[in-house]
PDB file of C-alpha atoms in Angstrom:
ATOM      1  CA  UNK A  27     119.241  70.671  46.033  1.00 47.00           C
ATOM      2  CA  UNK A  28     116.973  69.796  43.591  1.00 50.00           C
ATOM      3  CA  UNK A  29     117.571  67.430  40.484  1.00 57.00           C
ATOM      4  CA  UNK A  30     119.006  69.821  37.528  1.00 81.00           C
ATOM      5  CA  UNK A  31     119.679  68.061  34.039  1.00 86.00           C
ATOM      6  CA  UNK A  32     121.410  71.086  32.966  1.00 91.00           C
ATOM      7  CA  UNK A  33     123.682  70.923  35.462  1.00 93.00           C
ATOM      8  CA  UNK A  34     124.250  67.317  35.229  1.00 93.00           C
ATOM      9  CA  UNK A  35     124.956  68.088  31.596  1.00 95.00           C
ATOM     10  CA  UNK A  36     128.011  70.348  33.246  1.00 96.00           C
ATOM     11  CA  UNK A  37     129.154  68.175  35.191  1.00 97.00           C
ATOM     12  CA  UNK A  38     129.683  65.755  33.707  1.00 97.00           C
ATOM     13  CA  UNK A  39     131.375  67.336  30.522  1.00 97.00           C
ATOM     14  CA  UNK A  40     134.133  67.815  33.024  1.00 98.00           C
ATOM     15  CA  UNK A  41     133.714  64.862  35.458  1.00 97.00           C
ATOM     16  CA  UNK A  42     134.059  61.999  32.679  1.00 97.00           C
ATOM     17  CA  UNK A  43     137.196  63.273  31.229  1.00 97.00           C
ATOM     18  CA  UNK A  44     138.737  64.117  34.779  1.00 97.00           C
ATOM     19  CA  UNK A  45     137.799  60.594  35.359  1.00 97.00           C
ATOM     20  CA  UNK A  46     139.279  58.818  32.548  1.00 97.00           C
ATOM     21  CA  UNK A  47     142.506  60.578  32.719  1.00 97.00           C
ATOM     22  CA  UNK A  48     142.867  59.673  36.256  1.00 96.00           C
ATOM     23  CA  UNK A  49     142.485  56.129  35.261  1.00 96.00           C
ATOM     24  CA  UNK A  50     145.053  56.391  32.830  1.00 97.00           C
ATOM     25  CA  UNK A  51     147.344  58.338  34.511  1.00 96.00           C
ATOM     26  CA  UNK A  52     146.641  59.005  38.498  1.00 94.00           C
ATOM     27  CA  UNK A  53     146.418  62.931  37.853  1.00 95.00           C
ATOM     28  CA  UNK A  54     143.629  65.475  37.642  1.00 96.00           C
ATOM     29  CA  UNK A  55     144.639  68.489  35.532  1.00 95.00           C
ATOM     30  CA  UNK A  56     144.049  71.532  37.601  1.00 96.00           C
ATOM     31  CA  UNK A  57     142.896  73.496  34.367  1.00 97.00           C
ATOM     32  CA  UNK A  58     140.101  71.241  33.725  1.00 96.00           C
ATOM     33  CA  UNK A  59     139.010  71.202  37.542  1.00 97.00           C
ATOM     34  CA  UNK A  60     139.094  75.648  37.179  1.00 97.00           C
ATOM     35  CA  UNK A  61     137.044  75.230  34.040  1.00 97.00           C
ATOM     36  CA  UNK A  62     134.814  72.988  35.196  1.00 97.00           C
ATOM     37  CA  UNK A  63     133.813  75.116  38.395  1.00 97.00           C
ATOM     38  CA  UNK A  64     133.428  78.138  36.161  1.00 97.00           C
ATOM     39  CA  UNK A  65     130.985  76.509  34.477  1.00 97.00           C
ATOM     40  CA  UNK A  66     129.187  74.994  37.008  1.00 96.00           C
ATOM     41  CA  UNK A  67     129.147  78.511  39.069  1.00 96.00           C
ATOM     42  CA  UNK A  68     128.018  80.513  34.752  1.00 96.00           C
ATOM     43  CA  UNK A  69     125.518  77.837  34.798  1.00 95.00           C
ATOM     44  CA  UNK A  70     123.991  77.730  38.609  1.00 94.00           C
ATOM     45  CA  UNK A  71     124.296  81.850  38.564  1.00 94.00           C
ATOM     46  CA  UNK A  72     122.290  81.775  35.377  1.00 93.00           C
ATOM     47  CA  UNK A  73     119.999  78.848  35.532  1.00 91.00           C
ATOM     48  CA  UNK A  74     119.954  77.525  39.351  1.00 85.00           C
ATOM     49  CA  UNK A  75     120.109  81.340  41.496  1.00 87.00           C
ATOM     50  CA  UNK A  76     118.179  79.681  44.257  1.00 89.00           C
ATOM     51  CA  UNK A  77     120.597  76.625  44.424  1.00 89.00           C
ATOM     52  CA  UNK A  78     123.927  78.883  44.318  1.00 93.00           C
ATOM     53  CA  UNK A  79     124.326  79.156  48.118  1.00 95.00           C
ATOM     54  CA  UNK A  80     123.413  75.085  48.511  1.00 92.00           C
ATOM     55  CA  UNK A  81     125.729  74.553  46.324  1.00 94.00           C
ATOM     56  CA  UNK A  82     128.810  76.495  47.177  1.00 96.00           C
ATOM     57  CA  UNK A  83     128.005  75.059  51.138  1.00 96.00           C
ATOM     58  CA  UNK A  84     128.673  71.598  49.517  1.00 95.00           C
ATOM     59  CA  UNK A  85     131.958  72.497  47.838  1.00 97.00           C
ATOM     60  CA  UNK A  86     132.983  74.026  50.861  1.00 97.00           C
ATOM     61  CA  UNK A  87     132.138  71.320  53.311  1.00 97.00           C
ATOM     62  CA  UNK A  88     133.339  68.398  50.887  1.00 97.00           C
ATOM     63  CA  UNK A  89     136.514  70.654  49.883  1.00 97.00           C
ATOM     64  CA  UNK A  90     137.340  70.826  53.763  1.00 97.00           C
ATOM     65  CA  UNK A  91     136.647  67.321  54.558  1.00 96.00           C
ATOM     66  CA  UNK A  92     138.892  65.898  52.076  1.00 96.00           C
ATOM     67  CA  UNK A  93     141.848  68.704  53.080  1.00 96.00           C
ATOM     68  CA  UNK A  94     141.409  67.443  56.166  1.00 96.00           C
ATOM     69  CA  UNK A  95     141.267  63.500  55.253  1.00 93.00           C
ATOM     70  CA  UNK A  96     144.225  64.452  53.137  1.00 94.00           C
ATOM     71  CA  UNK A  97     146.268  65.761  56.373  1.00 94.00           C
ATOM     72  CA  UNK A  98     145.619  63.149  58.541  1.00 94.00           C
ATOM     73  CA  UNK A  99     146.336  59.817  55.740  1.00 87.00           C
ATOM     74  CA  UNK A 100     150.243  61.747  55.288  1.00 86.00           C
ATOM     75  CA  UNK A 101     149.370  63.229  51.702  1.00 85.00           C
ATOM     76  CA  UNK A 102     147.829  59.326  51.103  1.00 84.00           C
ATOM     77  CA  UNK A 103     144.770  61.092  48.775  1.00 89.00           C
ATOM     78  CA  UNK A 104     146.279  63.755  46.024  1.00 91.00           C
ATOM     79  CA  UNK A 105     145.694  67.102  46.029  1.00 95.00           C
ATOM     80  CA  UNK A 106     144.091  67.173  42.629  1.00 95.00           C
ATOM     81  CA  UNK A 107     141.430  64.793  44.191  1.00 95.00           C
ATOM     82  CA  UNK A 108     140.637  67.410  46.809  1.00 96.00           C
ATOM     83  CA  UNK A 109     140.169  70.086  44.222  1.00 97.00           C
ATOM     84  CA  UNK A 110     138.016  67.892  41.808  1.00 97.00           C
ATOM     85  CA  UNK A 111     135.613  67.673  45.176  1.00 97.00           C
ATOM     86  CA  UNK A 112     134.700  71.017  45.407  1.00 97.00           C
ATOM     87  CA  UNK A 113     133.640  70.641  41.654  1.00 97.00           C
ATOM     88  CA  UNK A 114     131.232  67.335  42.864  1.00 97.00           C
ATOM     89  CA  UNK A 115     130.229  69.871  45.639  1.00 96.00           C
ATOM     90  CA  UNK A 116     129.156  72.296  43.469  1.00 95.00           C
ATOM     91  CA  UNK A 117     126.993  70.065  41.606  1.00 95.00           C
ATOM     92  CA  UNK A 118     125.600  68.211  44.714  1.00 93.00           C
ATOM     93  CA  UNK A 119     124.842  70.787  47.091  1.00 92.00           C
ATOM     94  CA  UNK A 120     124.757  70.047  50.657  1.00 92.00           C
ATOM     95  CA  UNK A 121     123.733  67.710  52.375  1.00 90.00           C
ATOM     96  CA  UNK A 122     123.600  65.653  49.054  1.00 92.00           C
ATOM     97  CA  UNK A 123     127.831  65.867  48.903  1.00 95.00           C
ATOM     98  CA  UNK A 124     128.062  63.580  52.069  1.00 95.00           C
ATOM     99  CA  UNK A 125     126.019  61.238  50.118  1.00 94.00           C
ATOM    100  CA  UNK A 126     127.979  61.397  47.673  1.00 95.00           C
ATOM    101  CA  UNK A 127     131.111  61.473  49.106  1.00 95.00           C
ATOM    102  CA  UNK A 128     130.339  58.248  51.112  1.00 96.00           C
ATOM    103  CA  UNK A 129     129.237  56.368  48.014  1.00 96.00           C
ATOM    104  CA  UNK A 130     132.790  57.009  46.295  1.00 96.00           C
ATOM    105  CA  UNK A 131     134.618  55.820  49.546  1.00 95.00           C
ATOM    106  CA  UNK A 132     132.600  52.600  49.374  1.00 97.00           C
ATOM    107  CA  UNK A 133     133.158  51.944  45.693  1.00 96.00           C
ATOM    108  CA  UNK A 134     137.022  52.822  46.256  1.00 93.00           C
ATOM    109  CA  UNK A 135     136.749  50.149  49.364  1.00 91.00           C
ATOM    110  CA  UNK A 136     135.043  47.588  46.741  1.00 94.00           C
ATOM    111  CA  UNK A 137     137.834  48.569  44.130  1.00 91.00           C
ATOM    112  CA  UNK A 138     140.796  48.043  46.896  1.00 88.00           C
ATOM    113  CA  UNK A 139     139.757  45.140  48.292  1.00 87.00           C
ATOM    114  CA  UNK A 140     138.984  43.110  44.502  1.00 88.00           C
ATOM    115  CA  UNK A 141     142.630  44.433  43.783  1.00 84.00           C
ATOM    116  CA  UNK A 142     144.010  42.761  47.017  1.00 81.00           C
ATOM    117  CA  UNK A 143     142.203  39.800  46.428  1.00 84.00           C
ATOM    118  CA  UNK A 144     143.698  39.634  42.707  1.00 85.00           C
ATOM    119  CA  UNK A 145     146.838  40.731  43.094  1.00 79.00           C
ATOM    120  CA  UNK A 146     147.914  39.296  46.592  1.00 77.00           C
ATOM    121  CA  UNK A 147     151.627  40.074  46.151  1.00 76.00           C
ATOM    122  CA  UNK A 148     151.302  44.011  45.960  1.00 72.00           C
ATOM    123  CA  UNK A 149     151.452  45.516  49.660  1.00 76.00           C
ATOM    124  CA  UNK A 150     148.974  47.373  50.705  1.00 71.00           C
ATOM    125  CA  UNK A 151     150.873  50.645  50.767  1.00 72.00           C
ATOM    126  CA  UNK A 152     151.759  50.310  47.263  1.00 72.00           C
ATOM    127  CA  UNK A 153     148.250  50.212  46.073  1.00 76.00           C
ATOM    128  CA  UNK A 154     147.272  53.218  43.848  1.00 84.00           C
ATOM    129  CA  UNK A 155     143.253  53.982  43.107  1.00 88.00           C
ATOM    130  CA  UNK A 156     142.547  56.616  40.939  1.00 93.00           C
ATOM    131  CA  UNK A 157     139.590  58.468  42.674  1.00 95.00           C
ATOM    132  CA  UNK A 158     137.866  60.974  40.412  1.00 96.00           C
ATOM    133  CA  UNK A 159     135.906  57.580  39.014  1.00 97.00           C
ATOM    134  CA  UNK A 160     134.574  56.970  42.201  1.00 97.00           C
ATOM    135  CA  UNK A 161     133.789  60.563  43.196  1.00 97.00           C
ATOM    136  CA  UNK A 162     132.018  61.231  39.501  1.00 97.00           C
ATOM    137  CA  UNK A 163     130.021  57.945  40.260  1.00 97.00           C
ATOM    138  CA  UNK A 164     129.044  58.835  44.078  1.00 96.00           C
ATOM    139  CA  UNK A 165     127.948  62.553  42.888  1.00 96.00           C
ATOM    140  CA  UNK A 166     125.599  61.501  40.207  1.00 95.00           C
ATOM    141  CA  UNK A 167     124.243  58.572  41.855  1.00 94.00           C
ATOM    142  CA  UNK A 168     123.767  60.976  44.467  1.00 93.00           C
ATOM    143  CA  UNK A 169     122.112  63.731  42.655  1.00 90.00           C
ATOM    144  CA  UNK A 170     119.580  61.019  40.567  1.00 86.00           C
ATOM    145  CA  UNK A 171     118.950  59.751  43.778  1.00 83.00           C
ATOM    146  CA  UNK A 172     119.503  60.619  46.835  1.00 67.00           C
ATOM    147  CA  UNK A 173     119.197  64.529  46.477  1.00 57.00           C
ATOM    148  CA  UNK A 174     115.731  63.996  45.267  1.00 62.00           C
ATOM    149  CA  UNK A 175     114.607  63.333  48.724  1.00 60.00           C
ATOM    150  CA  UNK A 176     115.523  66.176  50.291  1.00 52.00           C
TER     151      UNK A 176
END
C-alpha cells in the first residue's frame, strides 16, 4: 500500500489518543476504535479506492492473528487490543501489517524486559504493558517505511 499522508492524518487522530489512554489506564474505548475505522474506511473509500481491498486484507489478517494470539496466551492480550488492530490494519494494508505488527511485539519485548530489569520484585505474570503505544508506533514506522518498498 502506498504511503498516504491523509490517511496518516486519520490515523493517527485516533491512534494517539487510544494510545495515551491505554497508558494511563490499560483500556481502549471501543467507541473510539468504531470511529476511528469509520473514518479510515470515509477516507480510503473517498481518497484511497484502489487501496480499499489492501487495506481491509490487513485488518483482516492482523484482526485474526491477534484473536488467535489472544486464544492461545489464556485472554493474556485484551480484547480492546485486538480491535484497535484491525484499525492499524486498515491503515497499513497487507503485507505492511506484519511489519508492523512485528515491530510493536519487539518494542513491547524492549518495554518488558527494561521493566524486569527495574523492577526485579514484580513476577512476571503480574506485569501489565499497555499495547496500543506499541502497535501505533509499529504501524507508522511501518507505513513511513517499510510499506514504501512494496
Amino acid at each position: 500500500m502506498s504511503f498516504s499522508a491523509g490517511l496518516t492524518l486519520v490515523f493517527l487522530a485516533f491512534a494517539v489518543p487510544l494510545s495515551v489512554i491505554d497508558i494511563r489506564t490499560m483500556r481502549i474505548p471501543i467507541w473510539i476504535t468504531y470511529a476511528g475505522y469509520a473514518a479510515a474506511l470515509v477516507y480510503l473509500s473517498v481518497y484511497g479506492r484502489q487501496h480499499l481491498l489492501n487495506a481491509l486484507t490487513g485488518a483482516a489478517v492482523i484482526f485474526l492473528l491477534f484473536l488467535f494470539l489472544r486464544e492461545i496466551t489464556h485472554k493474556g492480550l485484551g480484547f480492546g487490543d485486538v480491535r484497535y488492530s484491525l484499525l492499524c490494519g486498515l491503515y497499513c494494508g497487507f503485507p505492511g501489517i506484519l511489519a508492523g505488527c512485528a515491530l510493536a511485539a519487539l518494542g513491547g519485548l524492549l518495554y518488558f524486559a527494561l521493566f524486569h530489569i527495574i523492577k526485579r520484585n514484580v513476577p512476571i505474570r503480574n506485569v501489565k504493558i499497555p499495547f496500543a503505544p506499541f502497535m501505533t508506533a509499529g504501524s507508522v514506522t511501518a507505513a513511513l517505511i517499510v510499506v514504501r518498498f512494496f
